[in-house]
Every structure is written in C-alpha cells, then in structure tokens.
Short mmCIF file of N, CA and C in Angstrom, two decimals:
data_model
loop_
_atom_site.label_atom_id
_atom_site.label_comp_id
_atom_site.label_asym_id
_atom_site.label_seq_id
_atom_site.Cartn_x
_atom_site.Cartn_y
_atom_site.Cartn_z
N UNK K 1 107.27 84.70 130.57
CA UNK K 1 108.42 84.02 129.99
C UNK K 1 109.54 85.04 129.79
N UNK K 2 110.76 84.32 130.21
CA UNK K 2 112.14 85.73 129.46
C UNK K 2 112.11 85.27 128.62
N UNK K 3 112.73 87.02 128.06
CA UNK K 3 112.65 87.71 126.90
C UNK K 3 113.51 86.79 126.00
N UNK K 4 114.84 85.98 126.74
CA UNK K 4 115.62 85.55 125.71
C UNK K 4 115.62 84.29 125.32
N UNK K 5 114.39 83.45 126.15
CA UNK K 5 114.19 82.35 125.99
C UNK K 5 112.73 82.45 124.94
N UNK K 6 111.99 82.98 125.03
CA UNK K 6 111.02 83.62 123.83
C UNK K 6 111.65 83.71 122.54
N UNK K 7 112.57 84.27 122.54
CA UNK K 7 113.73 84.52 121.12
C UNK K 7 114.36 83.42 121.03
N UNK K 8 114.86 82.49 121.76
CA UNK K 8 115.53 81.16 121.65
C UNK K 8 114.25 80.54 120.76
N UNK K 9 113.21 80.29 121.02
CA UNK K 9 112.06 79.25 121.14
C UNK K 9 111.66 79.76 119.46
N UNK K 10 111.63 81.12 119.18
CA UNK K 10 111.06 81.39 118.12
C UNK K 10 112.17 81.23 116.47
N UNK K 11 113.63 81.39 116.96
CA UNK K 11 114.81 81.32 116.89
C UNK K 11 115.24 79.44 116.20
N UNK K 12 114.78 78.85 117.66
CA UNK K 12 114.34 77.12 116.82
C UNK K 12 113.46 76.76 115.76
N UNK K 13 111.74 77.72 115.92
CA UNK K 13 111.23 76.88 115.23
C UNK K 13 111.67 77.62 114.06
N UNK K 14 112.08 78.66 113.56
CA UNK K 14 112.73 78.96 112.23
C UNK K 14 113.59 78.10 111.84
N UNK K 15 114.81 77.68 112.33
CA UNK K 15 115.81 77.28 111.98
C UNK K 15 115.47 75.76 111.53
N UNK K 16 114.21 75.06 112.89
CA UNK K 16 113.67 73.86 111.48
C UNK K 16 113.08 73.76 110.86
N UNK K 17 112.39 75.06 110.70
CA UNK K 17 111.61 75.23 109.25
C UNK K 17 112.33 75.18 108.36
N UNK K 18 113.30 75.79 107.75
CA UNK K 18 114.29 76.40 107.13
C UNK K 18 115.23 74.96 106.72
N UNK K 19 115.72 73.83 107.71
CA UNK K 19 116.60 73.08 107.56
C UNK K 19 115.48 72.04 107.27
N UNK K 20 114.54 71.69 107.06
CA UNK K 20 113.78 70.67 106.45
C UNK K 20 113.91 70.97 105.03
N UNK K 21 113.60 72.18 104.47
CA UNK K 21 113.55 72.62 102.68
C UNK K 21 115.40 72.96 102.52
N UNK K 22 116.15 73.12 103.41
CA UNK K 22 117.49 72.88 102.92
C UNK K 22 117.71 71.77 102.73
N UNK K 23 117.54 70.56 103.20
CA UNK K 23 117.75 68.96 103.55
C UNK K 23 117.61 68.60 102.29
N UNK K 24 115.91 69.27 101.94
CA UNK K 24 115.60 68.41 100.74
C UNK K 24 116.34 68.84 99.09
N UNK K 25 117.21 69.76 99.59
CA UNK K 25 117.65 70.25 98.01
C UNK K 25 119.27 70.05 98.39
N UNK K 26 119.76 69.36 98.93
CA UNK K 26 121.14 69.03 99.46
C UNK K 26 122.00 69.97 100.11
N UNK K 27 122.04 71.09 101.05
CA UNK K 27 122.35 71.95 101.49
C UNK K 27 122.48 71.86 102.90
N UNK K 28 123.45 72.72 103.95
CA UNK K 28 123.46 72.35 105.28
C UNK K 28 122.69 73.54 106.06
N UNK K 29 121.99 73.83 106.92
CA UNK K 29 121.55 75.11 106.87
C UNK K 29 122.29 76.03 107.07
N UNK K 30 123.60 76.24 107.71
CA UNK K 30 124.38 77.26 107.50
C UNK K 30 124.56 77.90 105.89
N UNK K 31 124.63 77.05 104.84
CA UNK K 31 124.68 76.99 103.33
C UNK K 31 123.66 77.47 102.70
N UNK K 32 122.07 77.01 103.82
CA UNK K 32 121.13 77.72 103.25
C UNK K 32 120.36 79.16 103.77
N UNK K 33 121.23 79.39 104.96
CA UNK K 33 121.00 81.03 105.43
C UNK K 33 121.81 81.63 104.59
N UNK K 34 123.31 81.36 103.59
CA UNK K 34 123.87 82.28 103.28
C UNK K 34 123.01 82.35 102.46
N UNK K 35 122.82 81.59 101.36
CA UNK K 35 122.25 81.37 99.87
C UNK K 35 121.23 82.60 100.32
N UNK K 36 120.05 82.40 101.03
CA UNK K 36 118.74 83.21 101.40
C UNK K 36 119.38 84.35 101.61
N UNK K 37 120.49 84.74 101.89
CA UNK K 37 120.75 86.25 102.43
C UNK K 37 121.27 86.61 100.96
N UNK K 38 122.09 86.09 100.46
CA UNK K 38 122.77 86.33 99.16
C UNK K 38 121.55 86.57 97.67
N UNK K 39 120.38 86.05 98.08
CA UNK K 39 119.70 85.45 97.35
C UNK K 39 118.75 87.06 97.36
N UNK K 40 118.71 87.37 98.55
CA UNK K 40 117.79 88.84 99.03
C UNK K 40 118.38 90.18 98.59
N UNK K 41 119.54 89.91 99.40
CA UNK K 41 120.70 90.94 99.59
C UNK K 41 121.56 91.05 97.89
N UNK K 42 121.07 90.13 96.99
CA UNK K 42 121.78 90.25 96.00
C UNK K 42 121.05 90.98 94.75
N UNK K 43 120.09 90.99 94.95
CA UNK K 43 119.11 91.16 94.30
C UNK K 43 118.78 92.88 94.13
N UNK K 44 119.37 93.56 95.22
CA UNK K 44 119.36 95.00 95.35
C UNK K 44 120.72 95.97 95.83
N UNK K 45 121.66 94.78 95.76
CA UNK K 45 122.80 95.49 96.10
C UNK K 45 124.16 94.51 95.83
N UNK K 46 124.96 94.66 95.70
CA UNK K 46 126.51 93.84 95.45
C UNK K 46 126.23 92.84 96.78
N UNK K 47 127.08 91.98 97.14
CA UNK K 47 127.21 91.23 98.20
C UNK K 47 129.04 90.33 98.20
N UNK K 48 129.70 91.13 99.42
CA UNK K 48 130.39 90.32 99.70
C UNK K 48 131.16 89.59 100.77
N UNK K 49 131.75 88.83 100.61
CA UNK K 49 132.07 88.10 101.88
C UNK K 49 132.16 89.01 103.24
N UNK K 50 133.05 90.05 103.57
CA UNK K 50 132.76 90.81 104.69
C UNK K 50 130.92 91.16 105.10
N UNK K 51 130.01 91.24 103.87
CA UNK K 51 128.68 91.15 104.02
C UNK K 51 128.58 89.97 105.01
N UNK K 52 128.82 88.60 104.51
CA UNK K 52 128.53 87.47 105.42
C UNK K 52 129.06 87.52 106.42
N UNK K 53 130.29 88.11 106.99
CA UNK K 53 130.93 88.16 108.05
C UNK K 53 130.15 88.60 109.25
N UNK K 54 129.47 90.46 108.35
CA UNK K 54 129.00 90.87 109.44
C UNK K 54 127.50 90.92 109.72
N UNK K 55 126.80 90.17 108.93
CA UNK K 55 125.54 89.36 108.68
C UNK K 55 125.17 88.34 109.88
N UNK K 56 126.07 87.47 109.63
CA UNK K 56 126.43 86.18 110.10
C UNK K 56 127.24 85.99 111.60
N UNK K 57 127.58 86.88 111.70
CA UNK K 57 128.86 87.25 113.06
C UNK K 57 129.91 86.31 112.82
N UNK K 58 130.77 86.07 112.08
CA UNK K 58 131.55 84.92 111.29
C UNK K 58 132.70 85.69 111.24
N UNK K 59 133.74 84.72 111.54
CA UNK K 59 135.06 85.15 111.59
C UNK K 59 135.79 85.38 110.12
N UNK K 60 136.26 86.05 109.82
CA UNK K 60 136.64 85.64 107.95
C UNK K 60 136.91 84.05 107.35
N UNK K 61 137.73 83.31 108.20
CA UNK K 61 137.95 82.14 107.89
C UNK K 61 136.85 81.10 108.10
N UNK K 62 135.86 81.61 109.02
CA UNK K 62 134.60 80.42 108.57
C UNK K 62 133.98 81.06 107.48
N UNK K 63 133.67 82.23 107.56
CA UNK K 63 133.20 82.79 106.14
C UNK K 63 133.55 82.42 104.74
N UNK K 64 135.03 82.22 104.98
CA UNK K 64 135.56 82.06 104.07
C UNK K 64 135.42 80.48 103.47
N UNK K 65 135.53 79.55 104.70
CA UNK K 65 135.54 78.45 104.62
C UNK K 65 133.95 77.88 103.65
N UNK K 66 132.67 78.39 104.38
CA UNK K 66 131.36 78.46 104.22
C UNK K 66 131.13 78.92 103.19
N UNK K 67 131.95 79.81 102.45
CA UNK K 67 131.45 80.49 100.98
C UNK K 67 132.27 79.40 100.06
N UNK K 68 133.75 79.36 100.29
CA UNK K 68 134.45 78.09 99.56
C UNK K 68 133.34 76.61 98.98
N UNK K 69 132.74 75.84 100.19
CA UNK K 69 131.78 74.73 99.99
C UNK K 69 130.66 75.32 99.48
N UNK K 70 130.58 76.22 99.40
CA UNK K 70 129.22 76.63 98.62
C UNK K 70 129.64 76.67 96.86
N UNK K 71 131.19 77.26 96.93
CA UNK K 71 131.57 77.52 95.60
C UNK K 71 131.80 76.04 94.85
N UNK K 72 132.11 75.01 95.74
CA UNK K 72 132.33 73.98 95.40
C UNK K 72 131.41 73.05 94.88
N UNK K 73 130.11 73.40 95.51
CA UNK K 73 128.55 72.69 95.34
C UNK K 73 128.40 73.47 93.98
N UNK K 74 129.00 74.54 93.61
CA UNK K 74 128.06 75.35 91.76
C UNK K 74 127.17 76.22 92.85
N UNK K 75 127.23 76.19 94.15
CA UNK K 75 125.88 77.24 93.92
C UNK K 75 126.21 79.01 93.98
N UNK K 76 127.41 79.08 94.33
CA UNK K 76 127.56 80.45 94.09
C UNK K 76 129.38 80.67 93.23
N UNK K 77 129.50 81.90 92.80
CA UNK K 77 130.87 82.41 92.34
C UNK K 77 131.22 83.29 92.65
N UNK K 78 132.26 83.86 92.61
CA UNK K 78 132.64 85.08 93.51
C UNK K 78 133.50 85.19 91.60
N UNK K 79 133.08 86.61 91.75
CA UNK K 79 133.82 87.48 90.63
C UNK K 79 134.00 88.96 90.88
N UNK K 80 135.22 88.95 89.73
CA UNK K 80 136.09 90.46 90.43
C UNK K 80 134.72 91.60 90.13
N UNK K 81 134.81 92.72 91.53
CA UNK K 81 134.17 93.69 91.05
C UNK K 81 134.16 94.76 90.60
N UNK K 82 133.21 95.04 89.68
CA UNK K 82 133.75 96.54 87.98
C UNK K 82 134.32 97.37 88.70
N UNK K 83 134.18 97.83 90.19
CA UNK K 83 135.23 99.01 90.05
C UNK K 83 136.86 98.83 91.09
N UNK K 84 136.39 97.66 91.80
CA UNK K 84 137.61 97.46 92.67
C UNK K 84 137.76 95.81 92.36
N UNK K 85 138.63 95.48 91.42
CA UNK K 85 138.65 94.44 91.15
C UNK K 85 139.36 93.63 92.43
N UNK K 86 140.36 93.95 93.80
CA UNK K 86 140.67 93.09 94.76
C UNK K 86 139.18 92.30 95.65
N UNK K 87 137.94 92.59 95.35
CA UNK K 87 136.98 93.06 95.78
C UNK K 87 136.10 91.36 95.18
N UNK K 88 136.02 90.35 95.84
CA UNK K 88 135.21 89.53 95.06
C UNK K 88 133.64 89.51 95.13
N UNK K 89 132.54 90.02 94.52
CA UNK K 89 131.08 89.65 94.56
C UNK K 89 130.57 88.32 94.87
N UNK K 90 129.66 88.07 95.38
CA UNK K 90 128.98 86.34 95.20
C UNK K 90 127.94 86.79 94.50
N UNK K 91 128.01 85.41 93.64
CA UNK K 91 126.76 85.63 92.76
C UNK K 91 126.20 84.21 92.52
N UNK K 92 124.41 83.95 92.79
CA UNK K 92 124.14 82.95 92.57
C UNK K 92 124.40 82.43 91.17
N UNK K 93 125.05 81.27 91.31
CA UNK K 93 125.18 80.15 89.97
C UNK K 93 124.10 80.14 89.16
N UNK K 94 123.63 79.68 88.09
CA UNK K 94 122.87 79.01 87.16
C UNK K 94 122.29 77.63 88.15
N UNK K 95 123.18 77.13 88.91
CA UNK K 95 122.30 75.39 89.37
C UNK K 95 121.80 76.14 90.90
N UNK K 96 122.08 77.25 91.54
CA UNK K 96 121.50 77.88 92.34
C UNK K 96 120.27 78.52 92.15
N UNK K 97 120.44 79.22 90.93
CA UNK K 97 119.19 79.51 90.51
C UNK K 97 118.27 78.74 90.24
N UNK K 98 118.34 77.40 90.15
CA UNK K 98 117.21 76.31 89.92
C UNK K 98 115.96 76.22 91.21
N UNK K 99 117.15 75.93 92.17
CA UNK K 99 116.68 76.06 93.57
C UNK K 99 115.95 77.46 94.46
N UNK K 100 116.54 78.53 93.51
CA UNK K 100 115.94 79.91 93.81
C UNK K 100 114.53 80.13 94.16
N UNK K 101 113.57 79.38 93.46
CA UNK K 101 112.25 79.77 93.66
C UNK K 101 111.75 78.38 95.06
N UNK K 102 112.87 77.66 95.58
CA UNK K 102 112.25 76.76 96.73
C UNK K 102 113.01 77.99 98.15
N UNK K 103 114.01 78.01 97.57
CA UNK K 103 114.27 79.00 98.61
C UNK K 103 113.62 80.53 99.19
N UNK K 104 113.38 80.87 97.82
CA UNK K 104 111.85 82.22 97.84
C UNK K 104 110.93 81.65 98.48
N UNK K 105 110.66 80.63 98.60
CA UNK K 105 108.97 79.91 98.66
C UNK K 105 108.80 80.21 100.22
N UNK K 106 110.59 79.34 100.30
CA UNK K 106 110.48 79.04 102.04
C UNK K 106 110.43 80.78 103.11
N UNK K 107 111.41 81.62 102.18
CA UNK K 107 111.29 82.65 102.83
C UNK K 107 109.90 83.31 103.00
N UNK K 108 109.02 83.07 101.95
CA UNK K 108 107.58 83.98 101.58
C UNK K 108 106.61 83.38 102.59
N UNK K 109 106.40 82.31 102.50
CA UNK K 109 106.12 81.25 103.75
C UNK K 109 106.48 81.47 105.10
N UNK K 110 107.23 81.46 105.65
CA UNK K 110 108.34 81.42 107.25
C UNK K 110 107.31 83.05 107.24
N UNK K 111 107.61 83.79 106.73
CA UNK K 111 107.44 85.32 106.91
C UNK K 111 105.91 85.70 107.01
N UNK K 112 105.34 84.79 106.06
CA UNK K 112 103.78 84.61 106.43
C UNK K 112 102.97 83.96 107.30
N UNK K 113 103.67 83.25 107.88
CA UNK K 113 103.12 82.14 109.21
C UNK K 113 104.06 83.72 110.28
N UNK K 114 104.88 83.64 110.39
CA UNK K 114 105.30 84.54 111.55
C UNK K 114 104.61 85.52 111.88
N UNK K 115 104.13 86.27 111.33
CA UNK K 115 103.71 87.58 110.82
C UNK K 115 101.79 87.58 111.21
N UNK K 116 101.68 86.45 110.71
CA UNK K 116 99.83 86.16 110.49
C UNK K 116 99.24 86.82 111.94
N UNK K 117 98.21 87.71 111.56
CA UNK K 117 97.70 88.52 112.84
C UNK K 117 98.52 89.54 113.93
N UNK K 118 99.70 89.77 113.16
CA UNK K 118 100.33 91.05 113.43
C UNK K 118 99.79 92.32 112.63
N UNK K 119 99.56 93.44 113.40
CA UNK K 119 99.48 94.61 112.47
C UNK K 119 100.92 94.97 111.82
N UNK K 120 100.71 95.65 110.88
CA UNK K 120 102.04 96.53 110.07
C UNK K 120 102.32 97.46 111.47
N UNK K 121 101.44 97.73 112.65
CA UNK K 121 102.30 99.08 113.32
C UNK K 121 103.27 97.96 114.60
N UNK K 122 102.22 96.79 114.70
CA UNK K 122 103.16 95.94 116.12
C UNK K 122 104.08 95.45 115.27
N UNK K 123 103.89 94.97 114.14
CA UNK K 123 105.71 94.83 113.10
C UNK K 123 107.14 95.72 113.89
N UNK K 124 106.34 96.84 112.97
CA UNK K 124 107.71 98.23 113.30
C UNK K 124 107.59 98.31 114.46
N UNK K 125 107.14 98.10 115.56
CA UNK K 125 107.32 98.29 117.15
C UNK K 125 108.43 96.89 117.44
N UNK K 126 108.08 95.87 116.97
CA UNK K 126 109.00 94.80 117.29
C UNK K 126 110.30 94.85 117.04
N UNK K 127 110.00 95.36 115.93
CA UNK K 127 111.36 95.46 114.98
C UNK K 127 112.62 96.73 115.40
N UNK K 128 111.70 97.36 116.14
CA UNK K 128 112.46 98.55 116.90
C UNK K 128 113.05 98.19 117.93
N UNK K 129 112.07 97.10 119.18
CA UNK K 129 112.43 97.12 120.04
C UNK K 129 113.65 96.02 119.94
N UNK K 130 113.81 94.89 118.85
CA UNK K 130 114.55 93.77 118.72
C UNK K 130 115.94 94.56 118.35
N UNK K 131 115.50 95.88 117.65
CA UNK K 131 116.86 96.43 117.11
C UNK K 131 117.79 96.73 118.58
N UNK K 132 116.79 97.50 119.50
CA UNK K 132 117.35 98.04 120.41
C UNK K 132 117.96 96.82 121.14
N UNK K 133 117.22 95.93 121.67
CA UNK K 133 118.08 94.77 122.09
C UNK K 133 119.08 93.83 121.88
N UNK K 134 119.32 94.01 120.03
CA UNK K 134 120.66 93.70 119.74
C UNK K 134 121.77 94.43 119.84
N UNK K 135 121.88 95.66 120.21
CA UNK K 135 122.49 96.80 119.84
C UNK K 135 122.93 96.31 121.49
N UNK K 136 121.55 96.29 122.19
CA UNK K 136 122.20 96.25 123.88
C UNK K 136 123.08 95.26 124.18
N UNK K 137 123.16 94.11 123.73
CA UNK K 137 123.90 93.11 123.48
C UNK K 137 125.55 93.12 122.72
N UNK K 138 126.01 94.21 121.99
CA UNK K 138 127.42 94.69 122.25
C UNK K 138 127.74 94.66 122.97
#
C-alpha cells in the first residue's frame, strides 16, 4: 500500500473517532481538535492563536475566525498576557472544563487503541520517520 494513502486511511479513522464524542457534546470537529490541542498544549505551556495557526496550518483569519466561535460557545477566552499584554492567551472556560474529562477520555482512548502492540522503540522509529516525512513535504 502507499505510504500516503496508509496515512489518509489512518488519518480518517481518527478524525471519526474524534467527531462522534465532539457531536455528542455540541462541537464541530475542527472546534474539537483546537479545544484537544489547547486542552494539552495548555496545560504545560501558554497557548496562542499563532500556536493554532502553526499547529493547524491555518491562515490567521480562519484561526481567527475558529477561535472567535469557540469564544462565542463559553468554551474558551483569550486574555491579555502578564508580560506582553498585545499578546492574547486561550484559556479553557469553566463550561469547557466540564467537557474536559470527555475530551481527555477520547484522547487517552484514540492513543490506546492506536498504539496497542506497538513497542515504545517502533513508537520513536515512527515518530521519526513521520517527522522526516513532514518536513519532506515543505
């Protein structure tokens, strides 16, 4: 099989894994990859919109657009940050955080079905070689 139709195929069944547990908590899955990245990525480091940009491969104005309807749903806020206040953070809401532990669930899950009967060393071999092939793809 090619390589990029293997990655297409594996690429789908994530994305309806993922958009069945977005569905059910009112979310679109574009809304619920940010949330999950914001949700990860927030947790150990600031996060902001240029994050989603270059996360996401997103132009500023869908970014922008995509973080807006999110701000609009309560599930995230953007506030100034302590040392560069032009600088807005996202930060999950209070009614985001409700949903936080379905969205953990789904990630802990997806990652454990993917994964099942991989070693930790064919992991980091994949993960190397996927790096290299996105990189080739510039």
């Amino acid at each position: 099989m090619e390589t990029g139709k293997i990655i297409n195929k594996i690429s789908h069944r994530l994305r309806r894994r993922s958009q069945a547990v977005q569905e059910s908590i009112g979310i679109s899955e574009a809304q619920g990859r940010v949330l999950n990245y914001i949700l990860a990525e927030g947790a150990v480091r600031n996060v902001y919109q240029k994050d989603i940009e270059e996360e996401f491969d997103l132009r500023p104005p869908t970014a922008s657009s995509l973080l807006r309807n999110l701000e609009r749903q309560e599930m995230i806020s953007r506030v100034p940050d302590e040392h560069d206040g032009r600088l807005k953070k996202l930060i999950f809401t209070e009614k985001a955080d409700e949903i936080r532990s379905v969205l953990e669930e789904e990630i802990v899950e997806t990652e454990r079905r993917l994964l099942s009967g991989i070693t930790k060393k064919e992991q980091a071999l994949f993960m190397e070689i996927a790096e290299k092939m996105f990189h080739n793809l510039d």
